[in-house]
Structure formats: C-alpha cells, structure tokens
Amino acid sequence: MSTDTRNIVIVGGGIIGCTTAYYLTSHPKFDRASTTITLIEASKHGVAQGASGKAGGLVAKWAYPKELVNVSFPEHVRLAQEHDGTHRWGWRFVNCGSWEGRGEPPSTSEPGTGVGAGGRRKSLEKTLGLPSEADQRKQRMATGLPEDLNWVRPELTEAYSAMAPAGATAQVHPYLFTKSMLELAQERGVRFVQGKVTAVNIESSGSSRQVSGVTYVPHGSDAPEKLPATHIILAAGVWSPRLVPALPIVGTRAHSITIRPRPGTRIAPYVLFTEIALPGRGVRRASPEIYARPTDEVYCCGPGDDSPVPDTVDDVQVDQAACESIREHVASISRELAEGEVDKRQACFLPVVSAGGGPIVGEAGEIAKGLVIATGHTCWGICNAPGTAKALAELVFDGKIKCANLNKLKLSNFV
C-alpha cells in the first residue's frame, strides 16, 4: 500500500478513527509535505458521540483478541506517560472483581424524591438496624470482599473474587481519550471535517479496483462534495456497512448511566462485574457492570438489545426505562450509588461481527486497493484502539503490519 503521495481519509470520529489519525501522524514516514489526513465525522456534535463516548473505558490485559491486546495495553501505558493521561483522560490502574450477592430496595431516600422537575434524592441518614462494623468485617473475611471496597454493602455480599492480578486492568475516560487523540493529531496537521459520508468512490481499470475518494455532505449544506483519497480508512462502527455493504457488521444497543455520589463521598477504584439476586417475588437476577472513575463518578451499564441501527449516531434513542432499571439494580447493593444523583442516561451501538470473532482490521483488497477496514471491536474498542491504530499506520506507510500478526482479523476470514 506504500506510495509517495498519500491523501488519507478516515471515515468515523470514534476512538478507532481518532486514535488512527494520531498514530498516522506519529509514524516516522509521515511528512506533512507529501501526506494529507482528513477525518470525517457524521455527528453534528463532534467526535466520540457513539460507543466511544458512552463506554466504560476498560483497558485490560485479559481482553481479546490477544493479538491486539498485546500491542494495545503497553501502548495505552506509553500514551498516558507521554501525554499526561492521568490528568488529560483519567488513566489509572484499577482493581477488577466479580461480585455476587443479593439486592435490597434502597431505604435511604424520601418517597417521591428524584421524581419530577428539579427533584433530587436526599438521604435520611438511617443507620438503625445496620450491621455493626465488627459484623461487616466478618462478612468481608467470609466472602473475600476487599477491605477498601467501600461502596458495596458487605452484608449483601455472598462472594467476591479478583478477576485479574494487580497491574492487569486499567481505565480511561473514553470521551476524553478520543478527544485528546484528535487534538494531538490536529496539532500535527490532521484536518477535521463534520459531514456525512454517503459513498466510498472506487475506480476500475481492467481487473484492478482502487479507491479514489469519498462523497460526503458537509454539515449545514445539502450539496454533496467529493474528497480525493489514495487511502480510505473505514472506522465508522456499526455504520460501516452503509458504505461497504459486504461488511458483516451488526449493532448491539447498550444503555448506561453515570452517577455522581453525594459531595465528599470517596469511591474506591474498582471495576465490578456483578450478579445480583433482585428483591421481590420470583427469581430475578441482574448483571450490571460498575466502573468507579477517578473523579468519583460511577459508570454503570446493563445488557444489550437488538434495536435497529438508526441513520446516524445523532438519531440513537435512549430507553429511559432501561436506564432506570440499571439505576435500581446498582442502588440495591450500594448506599453510595442509591444516594447519588444520576448525571447521564445514554445509549450507544456496539459494532459486532455477525459471524463471531473479530474485529475486522486490515486492507480489503478484495473490494478495492487502498480500502482499509477497522470495525467490529464490540466492547473492547476502547482497549484495542491503540493496537489497531498502530497496525493501520504501519499498513499505510510500510505496506504491511509489523507490530503483530493480524491475519485472522482480515475481512476475507469473515465473508
């Protein structure tokens, strides 16, 4: 794929697209005199409006596929060190555990609070009848609950186990990371365009097919424009098949909320994968994931659904009942979360390879030379963005991927 003059167009301003823009400008062969890079995003609100801005931000050595993880994790560490990721995008190592127990209806808020305009939950400071500190210590010892995990109720815990050793799990704030990657890329000459790409343009010459550019409609205009390209990197998540129908990508809608605890409440740095026996009649269980963030904000997400993928990321609908269920579930095991205020209720679509496995990363030469695909990262897009981006930068500038053997992630393996 190597060529002297390169006009690179990246379609999609999520974490894959923005991080790829950064890695392209960081490659030793990048030269602003001979290479132009344009990133086009369809959302009117800027980058990271889909899964990249509404994910938990987990970065793990135990993620998959290993070929990408083994590159991505050390790259996350390096990026945080070089660009002050701790302050810029909330980078830190975290504990990660599996929690099992039962939920109880929260009893720390007045009836009716949180309902209606301006409503806010308020604690009644009810402590009578709670287990003593000695009983809680016994419960922690019996279940393995860590002493510093201060935001789940020990008396409701039946079992806790660490999912990974220290140093194997970290986190970023995905919106801040994505935004930072674009900003760093723009400092090196990347052009950011807001508009909806409507076509990937391909020219044929005999049996050869080569990308020639994209057609897009800029925001604020109804007139389509063409942008020439020698390389097109398609990183549009679940919307990628709208431009290349051969891609076997489907979407899973996932809901999440963020909770801000009461002022002064400290939330220990844990990520929990829970299994909660819900209160009430019958056997009901829920498995929300809970991510404590450095600001003490807590991110919580629930199961996915198969709602149809809308026209653009700005058209994604949020099911308020699904968000409320997540809040009820996490509040049933944590006073801190029950007393906190829900800040965001949101939904996004995760790109999934319909045949299983994935993601799809590499040149789609069977469709056209110069067409590069990077989608289908499921729930590990945040984790695997640096590895994907490094591989694509090598593919564009060196003609092959050097950092890892990603042959099993080629499109030809999935179609």
Coordinates of C-alpha atoms in Angstrom, one line a residue:
M1 CA 0.0 0.0 0.0
S2 CA 3.0 2.2 0.1
T3 CA 3.0 5.3 -2.2
D4 CA 5.0 8.6 -2.3
T5 CA 2.0 10.9 -2.1
R6 CA -0.8 10.0 0.2
N7 CA -4.3 11.5 0.7
I8 CA -5.7 9.6 3.6
V9 CA -9.4 9.9 4.5
I10 CA -10.6 8.4 7.8
V11 CA -14.3 7.9 8.0
G12 CA -15.5 7.9 11.6
G13 CA -14.6 10.1 14.6
G14 CA -14.8 7.5 17.2
I15 CA -11.9 6.2 19.2
I16 CA -10.6 4.0 16.4
G17 CA -10.7 6.8 13.8
C18 CA -9.2 9.5 16.1
T19 CA -6.5 7.2 17.5
T20 CA -5.6 6.1 14.0
A21 CA -5.2 9.8 13.0
Y22 CA -2.8 10.2 15.9
Y23 CA -0.7 7.1 15.0
L24 CA -0.5 8.1 11.3
T25 CA 0.9 11.5 12.3
S26 CA 3.3 9.8 14.7
H27 CA 4.7 7.3 12.1
P28 CA 8.4 8.0 11.2
K29 CA 7.4 8.2 7.5
F30 CA 4.7 10.8 8.0
D31 CA 5.5 14.0 6.1
R32 CA 3.1 16.9 6.0
A33 CA 4.5 17.9 2.6
S34 CA 3.5 14.7 1.0
T35 CA 0.7 13.4 3.1
T36 CA -2.7 14.8 3.9
I37 CA -5.0 13.3 6.5
T38 CA -8.7 14.2 6.8
L39 CA -11.0 12.7 9.4
I40 CA -14.8 13.0 8.7
E41 CA -17.4 12.6 11.4
A42 CA -21.1 12.4 10.8
S43 CA -22.3 13.7 14.1
K44 CA -23.3 17.4 14.4
H45 CA -21.9 17.3 18.0
G46 CA -18.3 16.3 17.2
V47 CA -16.3 13.2 17.9
A48 CA -17.0 10.3 20.3
Q49 CA -20.8 10.7 20.2
G50 CA -21.3 6.9 19.9
A51 CA -19.9 4.0 21.8
S52 CA -16.5 5.8 22.1
G53 CA -18.1 8.4 24.3
K54 CA -20.5 6.3 26.2
A55 CA -18.4 3.3 27.1
G56 CA -16.9 2.3 30.5
G57 CA -13.3 2.8 29.4
L58 CA -11.9 -0.5 30.5
V59 CA -8.3 -1.4 29.4
A60 CA -7.3 -4.9 30.2
K61 CA -4.5 -7.4 29.6
W62 CA -7.1 -10.1 29.7
A63 CA -9.3 -8.7 26.9
Y64 CA -9.4 -10.2 23.4
P65 CA -8.3 -10.8 20.7
K66 CA -4.8 -11.3 22.2
E67 CA -3.1 -10.2 19.0
L68 CA -4.4 -6.7 19.5
V69 CA -4.4 -6.6 23.3
N70 CA -0.7 -7.4 23.5
V71 CA 0.0 -4.3 21.4
S72 CA -2.7 -2.1 22.8
F73 CA -2.1 -2.4 26.6
P74 CA 1.6 -1.3 26.6
E75 CA 0.6 1.5 24.1
H76 CA -2.0 2.8 26.5
V77 CA 0.7 2.9 29.2
R78 CA 3.1 4.7 26.9
L79 CA 0.5 7.2 25.7
A80 CA -0.5 8.0 29.3
Q81 CA 3.1 8.6 30.2
E82 CA 3.9 10.8 27.2
H83 CA 0.8 12.9 27.3
D84 CA -0.1 13.1 31.0
G85 CA -3.0 10.7 30.5
T86 CA -3.7 10.7 34.3
H87 CA -4.9 14.2 34.2
R88 CA -5.9 14.5 30.5
W89 CA -8.1 11.4 30.1
G90 CA -8.4 9.8 33.6
W91 CA -5.8 7.0 33.0
R92 CA -5.2 4.8 36.1
F93 CA -4.8 1.2 37.1
V94 CA -7.9 -0.3 38.8
N95 CA -8.9 -3.4 40.7
C96 CA -11.3 -5.6 38.9
G97 CA -13.5 -8.2 40.6
S98 CA -16.6 -10.4 40.3
W99 CA -19.2 -9.7 42.9
E100 CA -22.2 -11.9 43.8
G101 CA -24.9 -11.2 46.3
R102 CA -28.5 -10.1 46.8
G103 CA -30.0 -6.7 46.3
E104 CA -32.4 -4.8 48.6
P105 CA -34.7 -1.9 47.9
P106 CA -32.9 1.3 48.8
S107 CA -34.3 2.8 52.1
T108 CA -32.1 5.9 52.2
S109 CA -34.3 8.3 50.2
E110 CA -37.6 10.0 50.8
P111 CA -40.6 8.8 48.9
G112 CA -41.1 10.8 45.8
T113 CA -37.6 12.4 45.6
G114 CA -36.0 12.2 42.2
V115 CA -39.4 12.4 40.5
G116 CA -40.5 15.5 38.6
A117 CA -38.6 18.6 37.6
G118 CA -35.9 19.6 39.9
G119 CA -36.3 16.5 42.2
R120 CA -33.2 15.3 43.9
R121 CA -32.6 12.3 46.2
K122 CA -31.9 13.1 49.8
S123 CA -30.5 10.7 52.4
L124 CA -32.4 10.4 55.7
E125 CA -29.3 9.2 57.4
K126 CA -31.0 6.0 58.6
T127 CA -28.4 3.7 60.3
L128 CA -30.5 1.8 62.9
G129 CA -30.6 -1.9 62.2
L130 CA -27.5 -1.9 60.1
P131 CA -24.8 -4.5 60.8
S132 CA -22.1 -3.4 63.2
E133 CA -18.6 -2.7 62.0
A134 CA -17.4 -6.0 63.6
D135 CA -20.1 -7.9 61.7
Q136 CA -19.2 -6.2 58.5
R137 CA -15.6 -7.2 58.9
K138 CA -16.6 -10.8 59.5
Q139 CA -18.7 -10.7 56.4
R140 CA -15.8 -9.3 54.3
M141 CA -13.5 -12.0 55.6
A142 CA -16.1 -14.7 54.8
T143 CA -16.8 -13.5 51.3
G144 CA -13.4 -12.2 50.2
L145 CA -14.7 -8.7 49.9
P146 CA -11.7 -6.3 49.9
E147 CA -11.4 -4.0 52.9
D148 CA -11.1 -0.9 50.7
L149 CA -14.1 -1.6 48.5
N150 CA -16.2 0.9 50.4
W151 CA -19.2 1.3 48.1
V152 CA -20.9 -2.1 48.2
R153 CA -22.8 -3.4 51.2
P154 CA -20.8 -6.2 52.9
E155 CA -24.0 -7.7 54.4
L156 CA -25.4 -8.3 50.9
T157 CA -22.2 -9.9 49.6
E158 CA -22.2 -13.6 49.1
A159 CA -18.9 -13.9 47.1
Y160 CA -16.2 -11.8 45.7
S161 CA -13.2 -12.8 43.7
A162 CA -10.5 -10.8 41.9
M163 CA -10.7 -11.3 38.1
A164 CA -7.1 -10.3 37.4
P165 CA -3.8 -9.6 39.2
A166 CA -2.7 -6.1 40.1
G167 CA -1.5 -4.2 37.1
A168 CA -3.6 -6.1 34.6
T169 CA -6.6 -3.8 34.5
A170 CA -6.7 0.0 33.9
Q171 CA -9.2 2.6 32.7
V172 CA -9.6 5.7 30.7
H173 CA -12.4 8.2 30.3
P174 CA -13.3 7.2 26.7
Y175 CA -14.7 10.6 25.6
L176 CA -11.6 12.5 26.9
F177 CA -9.2 9.9 25.4
T178 CA -10.8 10.1 22.0
K179 CA -11.0 13.9 22.1
S180 CA -7.3 14.1 23.1
M181 CA -6.2 11.8 20.3
L182 CA -7.9 14.1 17.8
E183 CA -6.5 17.2 19.3
L184 CA -2.9 15.7 19.3
A185 CA -3.4 14.7 15.6
Q186 CA -4.7 18.1 14.7
E187 CA -1.6 19.7 16.2
R188 CA 0.3 17.6 13.6
G189 CA -1.8 18.7 10.7
V190 CA -4.9 16.4 10.6
R191 CA -8.0 18.2 9.2
F192 CA -11.3 17.5 10.9
V193 CA -14.5 17.7 8.8
Q194 CA -18.0 17.4 10.0
G195 CA -20.3 15.8 7.4
K196 CA -22.0 12.6 6.4
V197 CA -20.1 10.3 4.0
T198 CA -22.5 8.9 1.5
A199 CA -20.2 6.9 -0.7
V200 CA -16.8 5.3 -1.0
N201 CA -15.7 6.0 -4.5
I202 CA -13.8 3.3 -6.4
E203 CA -12.2 3.5 -9.9
S204 CA -11.8 0.4 -12.1
S205 CA -9.1 -0.2 -14.6
G206 CA -9.4 -3.7 -16.1
S207 CA -9.4 -6.1 -13.2
S208 CA -7.9 -3.6 -10.8
R209 CA -10.0 -1.6 -8.4
Q210 CA -8.6 1.4 -6.5
V211 CA -10.3 3.8 -4.1
S212 CA -10.4 7.3 -5.4
G213 CA -12.1 9.2 -2.6
V214 CA -15.4 9.7 -0.8
T215 CA -18.5 11.6 -1.4
Y216 CA -19.9 13.5 1.6
V217 CA -22.5 16.1 2.6
P218 CA -21.0 18.8 4.8
H219 CA -23.0 19.9 7.8
G220 CA -25.1 22.9 7.0
S221 CA -25.3 22.1 3.3
D222 CA -27.4 19.9 1.1
A223 CA -24.8 19.8 -1.7
P224 CA -22.6 16.7 -1.8
E225 CA -18.9 17.2 -2.2
K226 CA -16.1 14.8 -3.2
L227 CA -12.8 14.4 -1.4
P228 CA -10.0 12.6 -3.2
A229 CA -8.1 9.8 -1.5
T230 CA -5.4 7.3 -2.1
H231 CA -6.3 5.5 1.2
I232 CA -9.7 5.3 2.9
I233 CA -9.8 4.0 6.5
L234 CA -13.3 3.0 7.3
A235 CA -13.8 3.2 11.1
A236 CA -17.5 4.1 11.3
G237 CA -18.5 1.4 13.7
V238 CA -22.0 -0.1 13.1
W239 CA -22.5 2.4 10.2
S240 CA -19.6 0.9 8.2
P241 CA -21.8 -1.4 6.2
R242 CA -23.8 1.6 5.0
L243 CA -20.7 2.4 2.9
V244 CA -19.4 -1.1 2.3
P245 CA -22.4 -3.5 2.3
A246 CA -20.1 -6.6 2.2
L247 CA -19.0 -5.9 5.8
P248 CA -20.7 -8.5 8.2
I249 CA -21.3 -6.0 11.0
V250 CA -24.4 -5.7 13.1
G251 CA -25.2 -3.5 16.1
T252 CA -26.0 -4.2 19.7
R253 CA -27.6 -1.3 21.6
A254 CA -26.3 -0.8 25.1
H255 CA -27.6 1.5 27.8
S256 CA -25.6 3.1 30.6
I257 CA -25.8 5.7 33.3
T258 CA -23.4 7.8 35.2
I259 CA -23.9 8.6 38.9
R260 CA -22.4 11.4 40.9
P261 CA -22.2 10.5 44.6
R262 CA -23.0 12.9 47.4
P263 CA -20.3 15.6 47.9
G264 CA -17.4 14.2 50.0
T265 CA -18.1 10.6 49.1
R266 CA -15.0 8.8 48.0
I267 CA -15.4 5.8 45.6
A268 CA -12.6 3.2 45.7
P269 CA -11.0 2.4 42.3
Y270 CA -12.8 -0.8 41.5
V271 CA -14.5 -2.2 38.4
L272 CA -17.2 -4.8 39.3
F273 CA -18.9 -7.4 37.2
T274 CA -21.9 -8.2 39.3
E275 CA -24.5 -11.0 39.7
I276 CA -27.4 -9.6 41.7
A277 CA -30.3 -11.6 43.0
L278 CA -33.0 -8.9 42.9
P279 CA -35.6 -8.3 45.6
G280 CA -39.2 -9.2 45.1
R281 CA -41.2 -12.2 44.1
G282 CA -39.7 -14.9 41.9
V283 CA -36.1 -15.5 40.9
R284 CA -34.8 -12.4 39.1
R285 CA -31.2 -11.6 38.5
A286 CA -29.3 -8.7 37.0
S287 CA -25.7 -8.3 36.0
P288 CA -24.8 -4.7 35.7
E289 CA -21.1 -3.6 35.3
I290 CA -20.0 -0.9 37.6
Y291 CA -16.9 1.3 36.9
A292 CA -15.6 3.8 39.5
R293 CA -13.8 6.7 37.9
P294 CA -11.1 9.0 39.3
T295 CA -13.5 11.9 39.8
D296 CA -15.7 9.6 42.0
E297 CA -18.2 9.5 39.2
V298 CA -19.5 5.9 38.7
Y299 CA -20.4 4.5 35.3
C300 CA -22.9 1.6 35.2
C301 CA -24.1 -0.4 32.2
G302 CA -26.7 -3.1 31.6
P303 CA -27.4 -5.7 29.0
G304 CA -27.7 -5.0 25.3
D305 CA -30.6 -5.3 22.9
D306 CA -31.1 -5.7 19.1
S307 CA -32.8 -2.5 18.3
P308 CA -32.4 -1.4 14.7
V309 CA -29.4 0.8 13.9
P310 CA -30.6 4.4 13.1
D311 CA -29.4 6.6 10.2
T312 CA -26.7 8.4 12.2
V313 CA -25.3 8.4 15.7
D314 CA -27.3 11.5 16.5
D315 CA -30.5 9.5 16.0
V316 CA -29.8 6.9 18.7
Q317 CA -32.8 6.6 21.0
V318 CA -32.4 6.2 24.8
D319 CA -34.9 3.9 26.6
Q320 CA -35.4 5.7 29.9
A321 CA -36.9 2.6 31.5
A322 CA -33.7 0.6 30.7
C323 CA -31.6 3.3 32.3
E324 CA -33.9 3.4 35.4
S325 CA -33.5 -0.4 35.7
I326 CA -29.7 0.0 35.8
R327 CA -30.0 2.6 38.5
E328 CA -32.3 0.4 40.6
H329 CA -30.1 -2.6 40.2
V330 CA -26.9 -0.9 41.3
A331 CA -28.7 1.1 44.0
S332 CA -29.9 -2.2 45.5
I333 CA -26.3 -3.2 46.6
S334 CA -24.8 0.3 47.3
R335 CA -25.9 3.1 49.6
E336 CA -23.4 5.4 47.9
L337 CA -25.0 4.8 44.5
A338 CA -28.5 4.9 45.9
E339 CA -27.9 8.3 47.4
G340 CA -26.1 9.6 44.3
E341 CA -27.6 11.7 41.5
V342 CA -27.9 10.3 38.0
D343 CA -26.0 12.6 35.7
K344 CA -26.3 10.9 32.3
R345 CA -28.7 8.4 30.8
Q346 CA -27.4 7.3 27.5
A347 CA -27.3 4.6 24.8
C348 CA -24.9 3.6 22.0
F349 CA -24.4 0.8 19.5
L350 CA -21.5 -1.6 19.7
P351 CA -20.2 -2.9 16.3
V352 CA -20.2 -6.7 16.3
V353 CA -19.0 -9.1 13.6
S354 CA -22.2 -11.2 12.8
A355 CA -20.2 -14.4 12.3
G356 CA -18.5 -14.1 15.6
G357 CA -14.9 -13.2 16.5
G358 CA -13.4 -10.0 15.1
P359 CA -12.7 -7.2 14.9
I360 CA -12.1 -6.7 11.2
V361 CA -8.7 -5.0 10.8
G362 CA -6.7 -4.6 7.6
E363 CA -6.8 -3.8 3.9
A364 CA -9.9 -5.0 2.0
G365 CA -8.0 -5.6 -1.2
E366 CA -10.8 -7.9 -2.5
I367 CA -13.0 -4.9 -2.6
A368 CA -10.5 -2.2 -3.7
K369 CA -6.9 -1.4 -3.2
G370 CA -6.4 1.4 -0.6
L371 CA -9.6 0.5 1.3
V372 CA -8.7 -0.3 5.0
I373 CA -11.3 -1.6 7.4
A374 CA -11.3 -1.1 11.2
T375 CA -14.6 -2.1 12.8
G376 CA -16.3 -4.8 14.8
H377 CA -14.4 -4.2 18.1
T378 CA -17.5 -5.0 20.2
C379 CA -17.0 -3.9 23.9
W380 CA -13.2 -3.8 23.5
G381 CA -12.8 -0.8 21.2
I382 CA -11.5 1.4 23.9
C383 CA -9.0 -1.1 25.0
N384 CA -7.8 -2.1 21.5
A385 CA -7.8 1.3 19.8
P386 CA -4.0 1.9 20.1
G387 CA -3.1 -1.5 18.8
T388 CA -5.5 -1.1 15.9
A389 CA -4.2 2.3 15.1
K390 CA -0.6 1.3 15.3
A391 CA -1.2 -1.6 12.9
L392 CA -3.1 0.6 10.4
A393 CA -0.4 3.3 10.4
E394 CA 2.2 0.6 9.6
L395 CA -0.1 -0.8 6.9
V396 CA -0.4 2.6 5.2
F397 CA 3.2 3.8 5.5
D398 CA 5.2 0.5 5.4
G399 CA 2.9 -1.6 3.3
K400 CA 2.4 -4.2 5.9
I401 CA 1.5 -4.7 9.6
K402 CA 4.7 -5.2 11.7
C403 CA 3.6 -4.9 15.3
A404 CA 1.5 -8.1 15.3
N405 CA 0.2 -10.9 13.2
L406 CA -3.3 -9.9 12.5
N407 CA -4.0 -12.2 9.6
K408 CA -7.0 -13.8 11.3
L409 CA -8.6 -10.3 11.5
K410 CA -8.7 -9.8 7.7
L411 CA -12.1 -9.3 6.1
S412 CA -11.6 -12.4 4.0
N413 CA -11.9 -14.5 7.1
F414 CA -15.4 -13.3 7.8
V415 CA -17.1 -13.2 4.4

